[in-house]
mmCIF file of C-alpha atoms in Angstrom:
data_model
loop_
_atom_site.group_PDB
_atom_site.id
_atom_site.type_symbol
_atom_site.label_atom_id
_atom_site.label_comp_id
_atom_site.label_asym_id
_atom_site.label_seq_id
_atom_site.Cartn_x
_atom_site.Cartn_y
_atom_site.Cartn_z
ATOM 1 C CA UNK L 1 86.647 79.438 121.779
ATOM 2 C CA UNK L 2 90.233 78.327 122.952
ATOM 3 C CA UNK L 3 92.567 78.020 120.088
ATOM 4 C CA UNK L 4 95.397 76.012 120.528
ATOM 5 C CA UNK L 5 98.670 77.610 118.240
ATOM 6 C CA UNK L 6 101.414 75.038 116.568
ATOM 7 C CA UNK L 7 104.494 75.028 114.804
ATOM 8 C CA UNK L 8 104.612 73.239 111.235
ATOM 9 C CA UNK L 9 106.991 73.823 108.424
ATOM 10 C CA UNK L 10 105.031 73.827 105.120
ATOM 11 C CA UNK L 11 105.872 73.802 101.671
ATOM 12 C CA UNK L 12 104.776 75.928 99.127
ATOM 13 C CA UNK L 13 101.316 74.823 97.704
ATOM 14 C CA UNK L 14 99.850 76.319 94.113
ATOM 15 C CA UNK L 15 96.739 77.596 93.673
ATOM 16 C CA UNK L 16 94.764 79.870 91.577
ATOM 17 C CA UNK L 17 94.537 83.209 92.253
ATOM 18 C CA UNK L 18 93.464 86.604 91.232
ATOM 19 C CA UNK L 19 95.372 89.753 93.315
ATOM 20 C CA UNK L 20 93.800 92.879 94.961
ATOM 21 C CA UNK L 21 95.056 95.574 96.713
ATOM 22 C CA UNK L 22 92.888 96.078 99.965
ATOM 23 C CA UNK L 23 92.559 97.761 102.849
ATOM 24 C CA UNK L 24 91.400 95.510 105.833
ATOM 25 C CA UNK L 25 88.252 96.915 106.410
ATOM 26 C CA UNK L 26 87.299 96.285 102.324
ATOM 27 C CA UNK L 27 88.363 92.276 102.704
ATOM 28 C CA UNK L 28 84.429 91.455 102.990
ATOM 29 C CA UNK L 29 83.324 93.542 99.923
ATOM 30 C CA UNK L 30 86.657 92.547 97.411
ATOM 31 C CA UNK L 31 86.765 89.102 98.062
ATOM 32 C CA UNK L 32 83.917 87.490 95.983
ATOM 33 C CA UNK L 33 84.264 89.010 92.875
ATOM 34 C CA UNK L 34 87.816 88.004 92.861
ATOM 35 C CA UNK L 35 86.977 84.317 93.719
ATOM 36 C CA UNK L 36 83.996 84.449 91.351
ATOM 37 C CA UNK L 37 86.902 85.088 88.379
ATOM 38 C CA UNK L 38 89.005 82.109 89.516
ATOM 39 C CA UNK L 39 86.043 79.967 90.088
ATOM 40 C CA UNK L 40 85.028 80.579 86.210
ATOM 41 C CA UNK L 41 88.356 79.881 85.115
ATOM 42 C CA UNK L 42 88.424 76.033 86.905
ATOM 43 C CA UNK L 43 84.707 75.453 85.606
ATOM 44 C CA UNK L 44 86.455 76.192 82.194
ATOM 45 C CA UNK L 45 89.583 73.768 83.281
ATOM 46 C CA UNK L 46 88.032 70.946 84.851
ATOM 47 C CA UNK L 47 91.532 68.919 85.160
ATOM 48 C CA UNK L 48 92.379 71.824 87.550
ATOM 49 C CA UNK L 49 89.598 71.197 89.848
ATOM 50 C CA UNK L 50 91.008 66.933 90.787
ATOM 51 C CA UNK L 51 91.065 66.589 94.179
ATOM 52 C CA UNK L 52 88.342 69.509 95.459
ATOM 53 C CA UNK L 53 90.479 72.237 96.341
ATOM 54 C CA UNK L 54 89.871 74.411 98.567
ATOM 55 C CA UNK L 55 89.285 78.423 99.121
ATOM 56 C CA UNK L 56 92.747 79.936 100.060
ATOM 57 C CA UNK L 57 93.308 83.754 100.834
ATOM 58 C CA UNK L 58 97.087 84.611 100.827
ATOM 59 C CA UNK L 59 97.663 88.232 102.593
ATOM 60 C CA UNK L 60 100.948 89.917 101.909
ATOM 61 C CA UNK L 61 102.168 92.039 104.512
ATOM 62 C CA UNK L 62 102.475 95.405 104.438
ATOM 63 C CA UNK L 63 105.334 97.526 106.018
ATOM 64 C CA UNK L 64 102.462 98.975 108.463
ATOM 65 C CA UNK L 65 99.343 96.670 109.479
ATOM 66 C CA UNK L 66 96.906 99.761 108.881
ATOM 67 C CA UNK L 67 98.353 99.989 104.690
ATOM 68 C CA UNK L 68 95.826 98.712 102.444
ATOM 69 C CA UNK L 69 98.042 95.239 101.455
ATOM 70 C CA UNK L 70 98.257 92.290 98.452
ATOM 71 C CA UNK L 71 95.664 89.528 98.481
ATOM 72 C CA UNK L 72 95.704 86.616 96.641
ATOM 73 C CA UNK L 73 92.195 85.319 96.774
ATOM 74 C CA UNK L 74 92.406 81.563 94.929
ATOM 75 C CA UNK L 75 91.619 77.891 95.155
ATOM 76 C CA UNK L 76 94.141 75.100 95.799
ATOM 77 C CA UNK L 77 94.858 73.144 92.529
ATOM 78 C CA UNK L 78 97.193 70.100 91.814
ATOM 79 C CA UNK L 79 100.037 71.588 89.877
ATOM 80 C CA UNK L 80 100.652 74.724 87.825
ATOM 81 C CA UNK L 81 99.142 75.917 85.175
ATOM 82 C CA UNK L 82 99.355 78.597 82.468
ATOM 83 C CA UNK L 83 96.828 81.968 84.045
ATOM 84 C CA UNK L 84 94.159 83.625 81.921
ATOM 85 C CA UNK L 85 93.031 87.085 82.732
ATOM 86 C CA UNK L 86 93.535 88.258 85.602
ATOM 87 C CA UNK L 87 93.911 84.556 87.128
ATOM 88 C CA UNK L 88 97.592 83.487 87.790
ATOM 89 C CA UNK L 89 99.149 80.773 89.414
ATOM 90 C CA UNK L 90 100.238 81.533 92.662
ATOM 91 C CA UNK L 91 101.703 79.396 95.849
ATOM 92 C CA UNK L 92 101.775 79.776 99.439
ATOM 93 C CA UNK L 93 105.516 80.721 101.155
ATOM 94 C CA UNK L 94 107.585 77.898 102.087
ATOM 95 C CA UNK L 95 108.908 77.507 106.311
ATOM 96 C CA UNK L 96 108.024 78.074 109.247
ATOM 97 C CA UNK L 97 104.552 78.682 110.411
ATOM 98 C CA UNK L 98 102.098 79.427 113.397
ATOM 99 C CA UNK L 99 98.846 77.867 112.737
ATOM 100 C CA UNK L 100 95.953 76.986 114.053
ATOM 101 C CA UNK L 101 92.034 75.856 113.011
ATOM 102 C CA UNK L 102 88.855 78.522 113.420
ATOM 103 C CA UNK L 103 85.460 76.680 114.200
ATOM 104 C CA UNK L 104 82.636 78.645 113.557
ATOM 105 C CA UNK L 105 81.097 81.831 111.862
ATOM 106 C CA UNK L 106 83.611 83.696 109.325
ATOM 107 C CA UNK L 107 83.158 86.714 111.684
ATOM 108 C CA UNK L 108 84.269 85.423 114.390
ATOM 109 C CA UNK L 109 88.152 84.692 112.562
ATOM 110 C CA UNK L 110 90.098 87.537 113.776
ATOM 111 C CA UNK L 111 89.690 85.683 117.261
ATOM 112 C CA UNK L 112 92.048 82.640 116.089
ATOM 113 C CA UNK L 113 94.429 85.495 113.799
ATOM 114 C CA UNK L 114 94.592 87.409 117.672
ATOM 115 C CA UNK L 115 95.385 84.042 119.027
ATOM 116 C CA UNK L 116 98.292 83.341 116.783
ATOM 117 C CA UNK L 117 99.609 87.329 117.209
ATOM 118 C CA UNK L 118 99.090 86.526 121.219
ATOM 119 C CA UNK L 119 101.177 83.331 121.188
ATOM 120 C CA UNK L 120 103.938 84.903 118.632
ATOM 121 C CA UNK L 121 104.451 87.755 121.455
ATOM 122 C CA UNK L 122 104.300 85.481 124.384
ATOM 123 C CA UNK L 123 106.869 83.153 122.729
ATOM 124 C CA UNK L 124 109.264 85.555 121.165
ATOM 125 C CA UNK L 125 108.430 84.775 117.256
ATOM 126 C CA UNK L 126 108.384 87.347 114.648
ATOM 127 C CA UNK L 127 105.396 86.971 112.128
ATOM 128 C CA UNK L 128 106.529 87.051 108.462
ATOM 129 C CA UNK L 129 105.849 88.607 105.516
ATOM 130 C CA UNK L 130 102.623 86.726 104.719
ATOM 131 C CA UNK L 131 99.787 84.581 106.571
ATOM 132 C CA UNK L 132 96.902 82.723 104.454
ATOM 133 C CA UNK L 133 93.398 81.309 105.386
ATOM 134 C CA UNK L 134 92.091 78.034 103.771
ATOM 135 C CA UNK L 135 88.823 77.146 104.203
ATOM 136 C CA UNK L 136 87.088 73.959 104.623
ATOM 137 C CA UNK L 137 84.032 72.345 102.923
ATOM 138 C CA UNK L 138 81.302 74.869 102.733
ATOM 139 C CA UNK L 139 78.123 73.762 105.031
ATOM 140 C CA UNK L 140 75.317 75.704 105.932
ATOM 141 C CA UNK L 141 75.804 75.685 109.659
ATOM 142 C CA UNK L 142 78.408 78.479 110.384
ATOM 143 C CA UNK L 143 79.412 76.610 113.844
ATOM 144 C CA UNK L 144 80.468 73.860 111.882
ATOM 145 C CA UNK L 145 83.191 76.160 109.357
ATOM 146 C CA UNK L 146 86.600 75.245 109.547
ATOM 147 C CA UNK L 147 89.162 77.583 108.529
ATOM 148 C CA UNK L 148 93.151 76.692 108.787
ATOM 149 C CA UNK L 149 94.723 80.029 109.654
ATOM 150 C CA UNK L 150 98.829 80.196 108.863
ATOM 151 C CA UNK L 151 101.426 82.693 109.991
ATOM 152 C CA UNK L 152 104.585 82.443 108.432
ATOM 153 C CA UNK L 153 107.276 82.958 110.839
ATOM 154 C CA UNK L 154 110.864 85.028 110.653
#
């Protein structure tokens, strides 16, 4: 798949979130039990849930991309809200981003994440301190998955 890399300047959206540390390699194995918590929380706080938000994974950066790093795994929601537990209200990083939209399986991601690191070094950008992942509606055919990947940019 060809993935085709644009500039957008986004605002900071909340959502609800609980935070792990993980290495990359672990992302597969930490990030269900941690959406499992938030998803509990909304069923409990149903005015949370208007408007069918979405699965959003927030990475924070580390200093070197092999350190295990910050993950915010959440769901979008309409405005903030007080957390419970381990869920808090988080938001996505305000600017300037590199984005573009994944088709297909969940394994096959890190092609459209390479895409966006290819185009960065091609066009002289410097990635940020964060990128996130928000997934579309859930169907059962994986070449149908739509995932919004976003870099933010220095």
């Amino acid at each position: 798949m060809s993935y085709q890399v644009t500039i957008e300047t986004v605002v900071p959206q909340p959502f609800a979130a609980v935070r792990r540390k993980v290495a990359i390699r672990d992302i597969a194995k930490a990030w269900r039990p941690a959406l499992d918590q938030v998803w509990d929380f909304l069923v409990r706080n149903e005015k949370l849930r208007a408007g069918g938000g979405h699965n959003i994974f927030l990475y924070h950066h580390p200093a070197r991309r092999e350190d295990a790093m910050d993950i915010d795994f959440g769901v979008q929601v309409p405005h903030a809200f007080t957390g419970e537990g381990e869920v808090r209200l988080a938001a996505t990083p305000a600017g300037e981003v590199a984005t573009t939209l994944h088709v297909g399986p969940y394994e096959k991601m890190s092609d459209a994440h390479n895409a966006i690191h290819a185009w960065c070094f091609a066009n002289g950008r410097a990635i940020g301190g964060a990128s996130w992942e928000i997934y579309g509606d859930w169907t059962e055919d994986a070449s149908k998955l739509e995932t919004r990947i976003m870099y933010l940019l220095r």
